[in-house]
PDB file of C-alpha atoms in Angstrom:
ATOM      1  CA  MET Z1266     -16.284 -29.527-115.676  1.00 47.00           C
ATOM      2  CA  SER Z1267     -12.726 -28.216-115.291  1.00 45.00           C
ATOM      3  CA  ASP Z1268      -9.857 -30.220-113.797  1.00 45.00           C
ATOM      4  CA  PHE Z1269      -9.990 -28.078-110.645  1.00 38.00           C
ATOM      5  CA  GLU Z1270     -13.712 -28.748-110.158  1.00 45.00           C
ATOM      6  CA  THR Z1271     -13.171 -32.488-110.714  1.00 45.00           C
ATOM      7  CA  VAL Z1272     -10.439 -32.693-108.050  1.00 39.00           C
ATOM      8  CA  ALA Z1273     -12.504 -30.650-105.568  1.00 43.00           C
ATOM      9  CA  ALA Z1274     -15.538 -32.864-106.075  1.00 46.00           C
ATOM     10  CA  SER Z1275     -13.507 -36.041-105.567  1.00 46.00           C
ATOM     11  CA  GLU Z1276     -11.900 -34.676-102.364  1.00 42.00           C
ATOM     12  CA  ASP Z1277     -15.315 -33.656-101.028  1.00 47.00           C
ATOM     13  CA  HIS Z1278     -16.697 -37.115-101.800  1.00 45.00           C
ATOM     14  CA  SER Z1279     -13.731 -38.809-100.057  1.00 44.00           C
ATOM     15  CA  ALA Z1280     -14.163 -36.618 -96.981  1.00 42.00           C
ATOM     16  CA  ARG Z1281     -17.828 -37.619 -96.741  1.00 43.00           C
ATOM     17  CA  ARG Z1282     -16.942 -41.291 -97.029  1.00 45.00           C
ATOM     18  CA  GLY Z1283     -14.249 -41.048 -94.331  1.00 45.00           C
ATOM     19  CA  PRO Z1284     -10.698 -42.408 -94.207  1.00 44.00           C
ATOM     20  CA  SER Z1285     -11.889 -46.000 -94.192  1.00 43.00           C
ATOM     21  CA  GLY Z1286     -13.845 -45.510 -97.353  1.00 44.00           C
ATOM     22  CA  GLU Z1287     -17.177 -46.238 -95.661  1.00 46.00           C
ATOM     23  CA  PRO Z1288     -20.079 -43.804 -95.783  1.00 46.00           C
ATOM     24  CA  GLY Z1289     -20.838 -42.115 -92.511  1.00 45.00           C
ATOM     25  CA  ALA Z1290     -17.340 -42.498 -91.070  1.00 45.00           C
ATOM     26  CA  PRO Z1291     -16.385 -39.633 -88.750  1.00 45.00           C
ATOM     27  CA  ASN Z1292     -14.668 -36.673 -90.328  1.00 46.00           C
ATOM     28  CA  GLN Z1293     -11.029 -36.066 -89.526  1.00 45.00           C
ATOM     29  CA  VAL Z1294     -10.031 -32.683 -88.125  1.00 42.00           C
ATOM     30  CA  GLY Z1295      -6.322 -32.243 -87.587  1.00 43.00           C
ATOM     31  CA  GLY Z1296      -5.790 -35.997 -87.473  1.00 42.00           C
ATOM     32  CA  THR Z1297      -8.359 -36.489 -84.656  1.00 43.00           C
ATOM     33  CA  SER Z1298     -11.841 -37.845 -85.262  1.00 41.00           C
ATOM     34  CA  VAL Z1299     -14.925 -36.039 -84.049  1.00 39.00           C
ATOM     35  CA  ALA Z1300     -15.890 -39.175 -82.099  1.00 42.00           C
ATOM     36  CA  ALA Z1301     -12.694 -38.835 -80.074  1.00 47.00           C
ATOM     37  CA  GLY Z1302     -13.879 -35.426 -78.903  1.00 52.00           C
ATOM     38  CA  ARG Z1303     -16.770 -36.820 -76.884  1.00 56.00           C
ATOM     39  CA  PRO Z1304     -17.016 -35.283 -73.411  1.00 56.00           C
ATOM     40  CA  ARG Z1305     -15.538 -37.445 -70.656  1.00 60.00           C
ATOM     41  CA  SER Z1306     -17.093 -37.970 -67.253  1.00 59.00           C
ATOM     42  CA  LEU Z1307     -15.651 -36.529 -64.061  1.00 56.00           C
ATOM     43  CA  ALA Z1308     -14.561 -40.006 -62.950  1.00 63.00           C
ATOM     44  CA  GLY Z1309     -12.842 -40.561 -66.308  1.00 69.00           C
ATOM     45  CA  ASP Z1310     -10.948 -37.291 -66.046  1.00 68.00           C
ATOM     46  CA  ALA Z1311     -10.005 -38.082 -62.447  1.00 68.00           C
ATOM     47  CA  TRP Z1312      -8.695 -41.533 -63.361  1.00 71.00           C
ATOM     48  CA  ARG Z1313      -6.716 -40.094 -66.301  1.00 76.00           C
ATOM     49  CA  ASP Z1314      -5.112 -37.641 -63.882  1.00 74.00           C
ATOM     50  CA  LEU Z1315      -4.528 -40.207 -61.115  1.00 75.00           C
ATOM     51  CA  ARG Z1316      -2.761 -42.813 -63.207  1.00 76.00           C
ATOM     52  CA  ARG Z1317      -0.067 -40.277 -64.114  1.00 80.00           C
ATOM     53  CA  LYS Z1318       0.769 -39.506 -60.476  1.00 82.00           C
ATOM     54  CA  PRO Z1319       3.502 -41.604 -58.810  1.00 86.00           C
ATOM     55  CA  ILE Z1320       2.217 -40.641 -55.352  1.00 87.00           C
ATOM     56  CA  PHE Z1321      -1.100 -42.349 -56.145  1.00 85.00           C
ATOM     57  CA  TRP Z1322       0.544 -45.638 -57.132  1.00 90.00           C
ATOM     58  CA  ILE Z1323       2.928 -45.565 -54.166  1.00 91.00           C
ATOM     59  CA  SER Z1324       0.138 -44.942 -51.656  1.00 90.00           C
ATOM     60  CA  LEU Z1325      -2.165 -47.479 -53.342  1.00 91.00           C
ATOM     61  CA  THR Z1326       0.575 -50.122 -53.225  1.00 93.00           C
ATOM     62  CA  LEU Z1327       1.103 -49.494 -49.514  1.00 93.00           C
ATOM     63  CA  VAL Z1328      -2.647 -49.660 -48.822  1.00 92.00           C
ATOM     64  CA  VAL Z1329      -2.996 -52.950 -50.710  1.00 94.00           C
ATOM     65  CA  LEU Z1330       0.043 -54.361 -48.896  1.00 94.00           C
ATOM     66  CA  VAL Z1331      -1.287 -53.347 -45.470  1.00 93.00           C
ATOM     67  CA  THR Z1332      -4.744 -54.733 -46.283  1.00 93.00           C
ATOM     68  CA  ALA Z1333      -3.246 -58.064 -47.371  1.00 94.00           C
ATOM     69  CA  MET Z1334      -1.145 -58.120 -44.208  1.00 92.00           C
ATOM     70  CA  ALA Z1335      -4.256 -57.614 -42.071  1.00 92.00           C
ATOM     71  CA  ALA Z1336      -6.305 -60.204 -43.965  1.00 92.00           C
ATOM     72  CA  VAL Z1337      -3.659 -62.933 -44.298  1.00 92.00           C
ATOM     73  CA  PRO Z1338      -0.775 -62.274 -41.878  1.00 90.00           C
ATOM     74  CA  GLY Z1339       0.493 -65.817 -42.390  1.00 88.00           C
ATOM     75  CA  LEU Z1340       1.752 -64.802 -45.840  1.00 90.00           C
ATOM     76  CA  PHE Z1341       4.213 -62.345 -44.293  1.00 90.00           C
ATOM     77  CA  THR Z1342       5.497 -64.297 -41.290  1.00 88.00           C
ATOM     78  CA  ALA Z1343       5.461 -67.903 -40.183  1.00 86.00           C
ATOM     79  CA  ASN Z1344       6.122 -67.103 -36.519  1.00 87.00           C
ATOM     80  CA  ASP Z1345       3.519 -66.979 -33.772  1.00 86.00           C
ATOM     81  CA  PRO Z1346       3.327 -63.495 -32.188  1.00 88.00           C
ATOM     82  CA  THR Z1347       2.152 -65.014 -28.894  1.00 85.00           C
ATOM     83  CA  ASP Z1348       5.116 -67.409 -28.686  1.00 85.00           C
ATOM     84  CA  CYS Z1349       7.114 -65.490 -26.076  1.00 84.00           C
ATOM     85  CA  VAL Z1350      10.110 -66.908 -24.220  1.00 83.00           C
ATOM     86  CA  LEU Z1351      11.901 -64.722 -21.675  1.00 84.00           C
ATOM     87  CA  ALA Z1352      15.190 -66.445 -22.489  1.00 81.00           C
ATOM     88  CA  ARG Z1353      15.086 -64.661 -25.873  1.00 84.00           C
ATOM     89  CA  GLN Z1354      14.595 -61.218 -24.294  1.00 81.00           C
ATOM     90  CA  HIS Z1355      15.995 -58.544 -26.635  1.00 78.00           C
ATOM     91  CA  ALA Z1356      17.792 -61.188 -28.677  1.00 82.00           C
ATOM     92  CA  ALA Z1357      19.409 -59.950 -31.885  1.00 82.00           C
ATOM     93  CA  PRO Z1358      17.824 -60.491 -35.311  1.00 81.00           C
ATOM     94  CA  SER Z1359      18.287 -63.954 -36.723  1.00 79.00           C
ATOM     95  CA  GLY Z1360      16.958 -66.150 -39.497  1.00 74.00           C
ATOM     96  CA  GLY Z1361      13.859 -66.963 -37.479  1.00 76.00           C
ATOM     97  CA  ALA Z1362      13.161 -63.403 -36.340  1.00 82.00           C
ATOM     98  CA  LEU Z1363      13.772 -60.655 -38.885  1.00 83.00           C
ATOM     99  CA  PHE Z1364      13.968 -57.840 -36.306  1.00 88.00           C
ATOM    100  CA  GLY Z1365      14.847 -59.815 -33.205  1.00 85.00           C
ATOM    101  CA  TYR Z1366      12.793 -60.118 -30.017  1.00 87.00           C
ATOM    102  CA  ASP Z1367      11.205 -57.670 -27.608  1.00 86.00           C
ATOM    103  CA  PHE Z1368      11.295 -57.380 -23.815  1.00 85.00           C
ATOM    104  CA  GLN Z1369       9.007 -60.408 -23.351  1.00 86.00           C
ATOM    105  CA  GLY Z1370      10.870 -62.550 -25.859  1.00 84.00           C
ATOM    106  CA  CYS Z1371       8.225 -62.203 -28.602  1.00 88.00           C
ATOM    107  CA  ASP Z1372       9.086 -61.907 -32.290  1.00 89.00           C
ATOM    108  CA  THR Z1373       9.019 -58.150 -32.954  1.00 90.00           C
ATOM    109  CA  TYR Z1374       8.244 -58.466 -36.662  1.00 91.00           C
ATOM    110  CA  ALA Z1375       5.487 -61.050 -36.140  1.00 91.00           C
ATOM    111  CA  ARG Z1376       3.765 -58.809 -33.589  1.00 92.00           C
ATOM    112  CA  ALA Z1377       3.958 -55.842 -35.966  1.00 92.00           C
ATOM    113  CA  VAL Z1378       2.426 -57.903 -38.777  1.00 93.00           C
ATOM    114  CA  TYR Z1379      -0.406 -59.282 -36.637  1.00 93.00           C
ATOM    115  CA  GLY Z1380      -0.994 -55.855 -35.099  1.00 91.00           C
ATOM    116  CA  THR Z1381      -2.052 -54.614 -38.537  1.00 92.00           C
ATOM    117  CA  ARG Z1382      -5.389 -56.426 -38.288  1.00 92.00           C
ATOM    118  CA  ALA Z1383      -6.657 -54.692 -35.141  1.00 91.00           C
ATOM    119  CA  SER Z1384      -5.508 -51.241 -36.239  1.00 91.00           C
ATOM    120  CA  LEU Z1385      -6.974 -51.545 -39.737  1.00 93.00           C
ATOM    121  CA  LEU Z1386     -10.209 -53.048 -38.402  1.00 93.00           C
ATOM    122  CA  VAL Z1387     -10.729 -50.198 -35.954  1.00 93.00           C
ATOM    123  CA  GLY Z1388      -9.856 -47.570 -38.556  1.00 91.00           C
ATOM    124  CA  ALA Z1389     -12.050 -49.020 -41.322  1.00 92.00           C
ATOM    125  CA  LEU Z1390     -15.135 -49.627 -39.159  1.00 94.00           C
ATOM    126  CA  SER Z1391     -14.780 -46.208 -37.516  1.00 93.00           C
ATOM    127  CA  ALA Z1392     -14.646 -44.605 -40.972  1.00 93.00           C
ATOM    128  CA  VAL Z1393     -17.719 -46.531 -42.159  1.00 93.00           C
ATOM    129  CA  LEU Z1394     -19.789 -45.700 -39.056  1.00 94.00           C
ATOM    130  CA  SER Z1395     -18.752 -42.057 -39.036  1.00 93.00           C
ATOM    131  CA  GLY Z1396     -19.503 -41.900 -42.765  1.00 92.00           C
ATOM    132  CA  LEU Z1397     -23.057 -43.135 -42.212  1.00 93.00           C
ATOM    133  CA  ILE Z1398     -23.614 -40.517 -39.503  1.00 93.00           C
ATOM    134  CA  ALA Z1399     -22.099 -37.784 -41.675  1.00 92.00           C
ATOM    135  CA  LEU Z1400     -24.158 -38.715 -44.742  1.00 91.00           C
ATOM    136  CA  THR Z1401     -27.389 -38.723 -42.739  1.00 91.00           C
ATOM    137  CA  VAL Z1402     -26.774 -35.428 -40.947  1.00 91.00           C
ATOM    138  CA  GLY Z1403     -25.196 -33.670 -43.942  1.00 90.00           C
ATOM    139  CA  MET Z1404     -27.929 -34.659 -46.390  1.00 90.00           C
ATOM    140  CA  LEU Z1405     -30.766 -33.687 -44.046  1.00 90.00           C
ATOM    141  CA  ALA Z1406     -29.154 -30.333 -43.245  1.00 89.00           C
ATOM    142  CA  GLY Z1407     -28.281 -29.508 -46.848  1.00 87.00           C
ATOM    143  CA  TYR Z1408     -31.527 -30.669 -48.458  1.00 85.00           C
ATOM    144  CA  PHE Z1409     -34.181 -29.305 -46.076  1.00 86.00           C
ATOM    145  CA  GLY Z1410     -32.301 -26.166 -44.984  1.00 80.00           C
ATOM    146  CA  ARG Z1411     -33.999 -23.569 -42.763  1.00 86.00           C
ATOM    147  CA  TRP Z1412     -34.542 -24.692 -39.160  1.00 90.00           C
ATOM    148  CA  VAL Z1413     -33.364 -28.257 -39.870  1.00 88.00           C
ATOM    149  CA  ASP Z1414     -30.071 -26.914 -41.206  1.00 87.00           C
ATOM    150  CA  ALA Z1415     -29.770 -24.460 -38.309  1.00 91.00           C
ATOM    151  CA  ILE Z1416     -30.212 -27.164 -35.646  1.00 92.00           C
ATOM    152  CA  LEU Z1417     -27.989 -29.776 -37.307  1.00 92.00           C
ATOM    153  CA  SER Z1418     -25.285 -27.200 -38.067  1.00 90.00           C
ATOM    154  CA  ARG Z1419     -25.164 -26.246 -34.406  1.00 92.00           C
ATOM    155  CA  VAL Z1420     -24.876 -29.925 -33.478  1.00 91.00           C
ATOM    156  CA  ILE Z1421     -21.951 -30.251 -35.900  1.00 91.00           C
ATOM    157  CA  ASP Z1422     -20.280 -27.194 -34.368  1.00 90.00           C
ATOM    158  CA  ILE Z1423     -20.723 -28.549 -30.830  1.00 91.00           C
ATOM    159  CA  VAL Z1424     -19.242 -31.964 -31.647  1.00 90.00           C
ATOM    160  CA  LEU Z1425     -16.467 -30.326 -33.685  1.00 88.00           C
ATOM    161  CA  GLY Z1426     -15.493 -28.255 -30.654  1.00 88.00           C
ATOM    162  CA  ILE Z1427     -14.913 -31.367 -28.503  1.00 88.00           C
ATOM    163  CA  PRO Z1428     -11.252 -32.520 -28.547  1.00 88.00           C
ATOM    164  CA  LEU Z1429     -11.339 -36.031 -30.000  1.00 87.00           C
ATOM    165  CA  LEU Z1430      -8.567 -37.625 -27.957  1.00 87.00           C
ATOM    166  CA  LEU Z1431      -9.586 -35.971 -24.683  1.00 89.00           C
ATOM    167  CA  ALA Z1432     -13.225 -37.002 -25.088  1.00 90.00           C
ATOM    168  CA  ALA Z1433     -12.186 -40.513 -26.143  1.00 90.00           C
ATOM    169  CA  ILE Z1434     -10.039 -40.867 -23.015  1.00 90.00           C
ATOM    170  CA  VAL Z1435     -12.935 -39.760 -20.805  1.00 89.00           C
ATOM    171  CA  LEU Z1436     -15.442 -42.092 -22.473  1.00 89.00           C
ATOM    172  CA  LEU Z1437     -13.188 -45.144 -22.701  1.00 89.00           C
ATOM    173  CA  LYS Z1438     -12.293 -44.769 -19.024  1.00 86.00           C
ATOM    174  CA  ARG Z1439     -15.891 -45.798 -18.352  1.00 85.00           C
ATOM    175  CA  VAL Z1440     -15.440 -49.122 -20.176  1.00 83.00           C
ATOM    176  CA  ALA Z1441     -14.648 -51.590 -17.417  1.00 72.00           C
ATOM    177  CA  SER Z1442     -14.594 -54.771 -19.509  1.00 78.00           C
ATOM    178  CA  ASP Z1443     -11.276 -56.203 -20.722  1.00 78.00           C
ATOM    179  CA  SER Z1444     -12.959 -58.407 -23.333  1.00 84.00           C
ATOM    180  CA  PRO Z1445     -11.174 -57.895 -26.694  1.00 85.00           C
ATOM    181  CA  SER Z1446     -14.436 -57.626 -28.643  1.00 88.00           C
ATOM    182  CA  VAL Z1447     -15.907 -55.134 -26.158  1.00 89.00           C
ATOM    183  CA  ARG Z1448     -12.785 -52.971 -26.197  1.00 90.00           C
ATOM    184  CA  ILE Z1449     -12.638 -52.955 -30.001  1.00 91.00           C
ATOM    185  CA  ALA Z1450     -16.347 -52.099 -30.273  1.00 92.00           C
ATOM    186  CA  ALA Z1451     -15.979 -49.317 -27.697  1.00 92.00           C
ATOM    187  CA  VAL Z1452     -13.010 -47.733 -29.499  1.00 92.00           C
ATOM    188  CA  ILE Z1453     -14.813 -47.907 -32.857  1.00 93.00           C
ATOM    189  CA  PHE Z1454     -17.969 -46.345 -31.414  1.00 93.00           C
ATOM    190  CA  VAL Z1455     -16.142 -43.515 -29.648  1.00 93.00           C
ATOM    191  CA  LEU Z1456     -13.996 -42.604 -32.654  1.00 93.00           C
ATOM    192  CA  ALA Z1457     -16.978 -42.688 -35.016  1.00 93.00           C
ATOM    193  CA  VAL Z1458     -19.240 -40.601 -32.772  1.00 92.00           C
ATOM    194  CA  LEU Z1459     -16.553 -37.944 -32.356  1.00 91.00           C
ATOM    195  CA  GLY Z1460     -15.035 -38.015 -35.858  1.00 90.00           C
ATOM    196  CA  TRP Z1461     -17.917 -37.492 -38.322  1.00 91.00           C
ATOM    197  CA  THR Z1462     -18.197 -33.699 -38.312  1.00 91.00           C
ATOM    198  CA  THR Z1463     -15.740 -32.793 -41.088  1.00 90.00           C
ATOM    199  CA  THR Z1464     -17.336 -35.294 -43.473  1.00 91.00           C
ATOM    200  CA  ALA Z1465     -20.797 -33.987 -42.579  1.00 91.00           C
ATOM    201  CA  ARG Z1466     -19.778 -30.454 -43.535  1.00 91.00           C
ATOM    202  CA  VAL Z1467     -18.460 -31.642 -46.896  1.00 90.00           C
ATOM    203  CA  VAL Z1468     -21.662 -33.622 -47.559  1.00 90.00           C
ATOM    204  CA  ARG Z1469     -23.826 -30.638 -46.584  1.00 90.00           C
ATOM    205  CA  SER Z1470     -22.006 -28.369 -49.034  1.00 88.00           C
ATOM    206  CA  SER Z1471     -22.314 -30.947 -51.833  1.00 86.00           C
ATOM    207  CA  VAL Z1472     -26.038 -31.387 -51.189  1.00 88.00           C
ATOM    208  CA  ILE Z1473     -26.692 -27.628 -51.187  1.00 87.00           C
ATOM    209  CA  THR Z1474     -24.990 -27.383 -54.586  1.00 85.00           C
ATOM    210  CA  ALA Z1475     -26.703 -30.480 -56.038  1.00 82.00           C
ATOM    211  CA  LYS Z1476     -30.259 -29.617 -54.998  1.00 81.00           C
ATOM    212  CA  GLU Z1477     -30.149 -26.440 -57.123  1.00 79.00           C
ATOM    213  CA  GLN Z1478     -29.436 -28.388 -60.316  1.00 79.00           C
ATOM    214  CA  ASP Z1479     -32.008 -28.695 -63.103  1.00 79.00           C
ATOM    215  CA  TYR Z1480     -32.354 -32.474 -62.859  1.00 80.00           C
ATOM    216  CA  VAL Z1481     -33.416 -32.182 -59.214  1.00 79.00           C
ATOM    217  CA  ALA Z1482     -36.011 -29.548 -60.133  1.00 79.00           C
ATOM    218  CA  ALA Z1483     -37.270 -31.805 -62.949  1.00 84.00           C
ATOM    219  CA  ALA Z1484     -37.567 -34.776 -60.611  1.00 79.00           C
ATOM    220  CA  ARG Z1485     -39.490 -32.638 -58.129  1.00 80.00           C
ATOM    221  CA  MET Z1486     -41.875 -31.434 -60.869  1.00 83.00           C
ATOM    222  CA  LEU Z1487     -42.506 -35.045 -61.895  1.00 82.00           C
ATOM    223  CA  GLY Z1488     -43.740 -35.761 -58.370  1.00 78.00           C
ATOM    224  CA  ALA Z1489     -40.703 -37.539 -56.908  1.00 77.00           C
ATOM    225  CA  SER Z1490     -40.696 -37.630 -53.125  1.00 80.00           C
ATOM    226  CA  ASP Z1491     -37.961 -36.021 -51.036  1.00 77.00           C
ATOM    227  CA  ALA Z1492     -36.640 -39.434 -50.047  1.00 82.00           C
ATOM    228  CA  ARG Z1493     -36.382 -40.558 -53.690  1.00 83.00           C
ATOM    229  CA  ILE Z1494     -34.690 -37.330 -54.761  1.00 82.00           C
ATOM    230  CA  MET Z1495     -32.117 -37.602 -51.972  1.00 81.00           C
ATOM    231  CA  TRP Z1496     -31.482 -41.302 -52.602  1.00 83.00           C
ATOM    232  CA  ARG Z1497     -31.453 -41.388 -56.422  1.00 81.00           C
ATOM    233  CA  HIS Z1498     -30.237 -37.936 -57.442  1.00 80.00           C
ATOM    234  CA  ILE Z1499     -28.389 -36.201 -54.608  1.00 84.00           C
ATOM    235  CA  LEU Z1500     -26.636 -39.076 -52.826  1.00 83.00           C
ATOM    236  CA  PRO Z1501     -24.427 -40.024 -55.828  1.00 80.00           C
ATOM    237  CA  ASN Z1502     -23.136 -36.431 -55.961  1.00 77.00           C
ATOM    238  CA  ALA Z1503     -22.492 -36.277 -52.208  1.00 80.00           C
ATOM    239  CA  LEU Z1504     -20.873 -39.711 -51.998  1.00 82.00           C
ATOM    240  CA  ALA Z1505     -17.663 -39.019 -53.945  1.00 80.00           C
ATOM    241  CA  PRO Z1506     -16.379 -36.104 -51.801  1.00 84.00           C
ATOM    242  CA  ALA Z1507     -17.416 -37.976 -48.645  1.00 87.00           C
ATOM    243  CA  ILE Z1508     -15.339 -41.015 -49.639  1.00 86.00           C
ATOM    244  CA  VAL Z1509     -12.323 -38.797 -50.261  1.00 85.00           C
ATOM    245  CA  VAL Z1510     -12.606 -37.204 -46.803  1.00 89.00           C
ATOM    246  CA  LEU Z1511     -13.178 -40.585 -45.138  1.00 90.00           C
ATOM    247  CA  THR Z1512     -10.069 -42.037 -46.807  1.00 88.00           C
ATOM    248  CA  ILE Z1513      -7.995 -39.330 -45.158  1.00 88.00           C
ATOM    249  CA  ALA Z1514      -9.925 -39.741 -41.891  1.00 90.00           C
ATOM    250  CA  LEU Z1515      -9.196 -43.488 -41.879  1.00 91.00           C
ATOM    251  CA  GLY Z1516      -5.523 -42.759 -41.368  1.00 90.00           C
ATOM    252  CA  SER Z1517      -6.396 -40.386 -38.528  1.00 91.00           C
ATOM    253  CA  PHE Z1518      -8.576 -43.049 -36.886  1.00 93.00           C
ATOM    254  CA  ILE Z1519      -5.730 -45.575 -37.033  1.00 93.00           C
ATOM    255  CA  ALA Z1520      -3.385 -43.045 -35.409  1.00 92.00           C
ATOM    256  CA  ALA Z1521      -6.005 -42.234 -32.748  1.00 92.00           C
ATOM    257  CA  GLU Z1522      -6.463 -45.922 -31.903  1.00 92.00           C
ATOM    258  CA  ALA Z1523      -2.704 -46.376 -31.545  1.00 92.00           C
ATOM    259  CA  THR Z1524      -2.560 -43.316 -29.278  1.00 92.00           C
ATOM    260  CA  LEU Z1525      -5.346 -44.632 -27.039  1.00 92.00           C
ATOM    261  CA  SER Z1526      -3.728 -48.074 -26.866  1.00 91.00           C
ATOM    262  CA  PHE Z1527      -0.379 -46.444 -26.094  1.00 91.00           C
ATOM    263  CA  LEU Z1528      -2.014 -44.693 -23.129  1.00 89.00           C
ATOM    264  CA  GLY Z1529      -3.495 -48.007 -21.936  1.00 86.00           C
ATOM    265  CA  ILE Z1530      -7.093 -46.883 -22.614  1.00 88.00           C
ATOM    266  CA  GLY Z1531      -7.756 -48.428 -26.013  1.00 87.00           C
ATOM    267  CA  LEU Z1532      -7.013 -52.029 -26.969  1.00 89.00           C
ATOM    268  CA  ARG Z1533      -5.451 -54.313 -24.379  1.00 86.00           C
ATOM    269  CA  ASP Z1534      -3.959 -57.784 -24.195  1.00 83.00           C
ATOM    270  CA  PRO Z1535      -4.533 -60.336 -25.624  1.00 86.00           C
ATOM    271  CA  THR Z1536      -5.292 -58.092 -28.620  1.00 87.00           C
ATOM    272  CA  ILE Z1537      -2.074 -57.205 -30.450  1.00 90.00           C
ATOM    273  CA  SER Z1538      -1.879 -53.484 -31.152  1.00 91.00           C
ATOM    274  CA  TRP Z1539       0.841 -51.204 -32.468  1.00 93.00           C
ATOM    275  CA  GLY Z1540       0.089 -48.718 -29.695  1.00 91.00           C
ATOM    276  CA  GLN Z1541       0.741 -51.299 -26.973  1.00 90.00           C
ATOM    277  CA  ASP Z1542       3.975 -52.447 -28.604  1.00 91.00           C
ATOM    278  CA  ILE Z1543       5.154 -48.847 -28.948  1.00 93.00           C
ATOM    279  CA  ASP Z1544       4.473 -48.279 -25.263  1.00 90.00           C
ATOM    280  CA  THR Z1545       6.400 -51.423 -24.297  1.00 89.00           C
ATOM    281  CA  GLY Z1546       9.264 -50.527 -26.633  1.00 89.00           C
ATOM    282  CA  ARG Z1547       9.450 -47.011 -25.195  1.00 89.00           C
ATOM    283  CA  THR Z1548       9.783 -48.374 -21.664  1.00 86.00           C
ATOM    284  CA  HIS Z1549      12.772 -50.530 -22.637  1.00 85.00           C
ATOM    285  CA  MET Z1550      14.236 -48.295 -25.343  1.00 84.00           C
ATOM    286  CA  ARG Z1551      17.662 -48.062 -23.667  1.00 85.00           C
ATOM    287  CA  GLU Z1552      18.043 -51.829 -23.769  1.00 85.00           C
ATOM    288  CA  SER Z1553      16.954 -52.183 -27.405  1.00 84.00           C
ATOM    289  CA  ALA Z1554      15.445 -49.640 -29.801  1.00 88.00           C
ATOM    290  CA  ILE Z1555      14.269 -52.122 -32.450  1.00 89.00           C
ATOM    291  CA  PRO Z1556      11.024 -53.162 -30.647  1.00 89.00           C
ATOM    292  CA  LEU Z1557      10.091 -49.454 -30.619  1.00 91.00           C
ATOM    293  CA  VAL Z1558      11.144 -48.612 -34.177  1.00 92.00           C
ATOM    294  CA  VAL Z1559       9.391 -51.513 -35.935  1.00 92.00           C
ATOM    295  CA  PRO Z1560       5.764 -50.915 -34.818  1.00 92.00           C
ATOM    296  CA  SER Z1561       6.294 -47.155 -35.059  1.00 93.00           C
ATOM    297  CA  THR Z1562       7.405 -47.543 -38.695  1.00 93.00           C
ATOM    298  CA  PHE Z1563       4.441 -49.791 -39.517  1.00 94.00           C
ATOM    299  CA  LEU Z1564       2.071 -47.242 -37.984  1.00 94.00           C
ATOM    300  CA  ALA Z1565       3.661 -44.238 -39.702  1.00 93.00           C
ATOM    301  CA  LEU Z1566       3.668 -45.870 -43.157  1.00 93.00           C
ATOM    302  CA  THR Z1567       0.059 -47.015 -42.832  1.00 93.00           C
ATOM    303  CA  VAL Z1568      -1.247 -43.616 -41.738  1.00 93.00           C
ATOM    304  CA  LEU Z1569       0.837 -41.867 -44.391  1.00 92.00           C
ATOM    305  CA  ALA Z1570      -0.440 -44.221 -47.118  1.00 92.00           C
ATOM    306  CA  PHE Z1571      -4.109 -43.499 -46.426  1.00 91.00           C
ATOM    307  CA  ILE Z1572      -3.552 -39.756 -46.123  1.00 89.00           C
ATOM    308  CA  MET Z1573      -1.562 -39.616 -49.376  1.00 89.00           C
ATOM    309  CA  LEU Z1574      -4.180 -41.726 -51.165  1.00 89.00           C
ATOM    310  CA  GLY Z1575      -6.975 -39.456 -49.967  1.00 85.00           C
ATOM    311  CA  ASP Z1576      -5.058 -36.336 -50.990  1.00 83.00           C
ATOM    312  CA  ALA Z1577      -4.363 -37.742 -54.464  1.00 83.00           C
ATOM    313  CA  ILE Z1578      -8.021 -38.657 -55.020  1.00 83.00           C
ATOM    314  CA  ARG Z1579      -9.174 -35.274 -53.737  1.00 80.00           C
ATOM    315  CA  ASP Z1580      -6.830 -33.427 -56.094  1.00 77.00           C
ATOM    316  CA  ALA Z1581      -8.000 -35.543 -59.032  1.00 76.00           C
ATOM    317  CA  PHE Z1582     -11.704 -34.918 -58.385  1.00 70.00           C
ATOM    318  CA  ASP Z1583     -11.296 -31.182 -57.761  1.00 63.00           C
ATOM    319  CA  PRO Z1584     -10.935 -29.348 -61.107  1.00 54.00           C
ATOM    320  CA  LYS Z1585      -9.523 -26.283 -59.324  1.00 54.00           C
ATOM    321  CA  LEU Z1586      -6.496 -28.256 -58.108  1.00 52.00           C
ATOM    322  CA  ARG Z1587      -5.530 -29.809 -61.441  1.00 53.00           C
TER     323      ARG Z1587
END
C-alpha cells in the first residue's frame, strides 16, 4: 500500500470513530455535528426567537410585577387604602405617602396598588371564561363544518356586530345590587359573553387546518370518536393561537372594566378600582393632578404590558412574521 493510501485509510478510520475516538460518534460537517441538526419544535423555535427580543422581557417583567402587586399588595405599600382623613385632602407627597393624598384624604399610591387586584381579577377571569366559550364554539364550527359551521358562524357575526361597551352599559344598568362580589361577577360575565368572538374565529381557522392533517385521518381510521379526536389531536393545535389572542384580549378587558367603573356602571365602593379613582381625580383635577395621573399610569402600563406580551408571542409563533 502506498503512503497516500495509508494516510487516506487512517483518515477514513478516524472519521468513522468520531472526534472523541469512540466508535459511532456523530460525524462532523463544517464543525457542527449531525446530532445538532435535529429538527426543533415550534415551541423551541418560538422560545429561541422570544428570548432575543427586549420587548418580550420588558412586557413580561411588567406582567410579573403587576401580578405580584395584585397578589401581595402589602409588599409594595404599608399604608391602608381605606384610611382616609379629610384633613389630608390633596396633601403633598411625603415619606408616608409617595404620591400624596387624594380628594378624600386617601393615600393615592396605596389605592393604585390595591386597585390592581380588582382590575387584574376581572381581566383574567373574563379572559378565561371567554376563552372557554371561544374554544367550544370555534372547535365545533371548524370540526363539523356544514350546517353547524354556518349557524355558529352567523352567531359569531351577530355577537361581533354588537358594540362591547354599549352593550355592557345596557346590561350592567340592569344590575341593581351594590354587593362587591355581585358587581365583579356581573362585569366578568358581561365582558366574557361579549368578548369571545375574535378568539372563536382564530380557533375555528386552526381547527379547519388541523383536521385535514394526516394524523387526524389516521386516528379516524383507527376508530377514534369525534370527541377523542377533538380533545387529543385538534385541541393542542388550537390552544396556542387562542392563548396568544386571549393574552392581548386580557389587556382590553382590563381597559373595559376601568371604563365601566369610570362611568359608574362597573365596580363601585367599597371595591377599589382604577376607573373609580380616575373619575374622582378628573373631577378635582384643577386642585391636584396627581390623583388622576397615578391610577391612569398604572392602568396604561398594565394594558400595554399585556398587549405587548401577546404581540411578541404571536410574532414568535407565526413563521411568516419572523
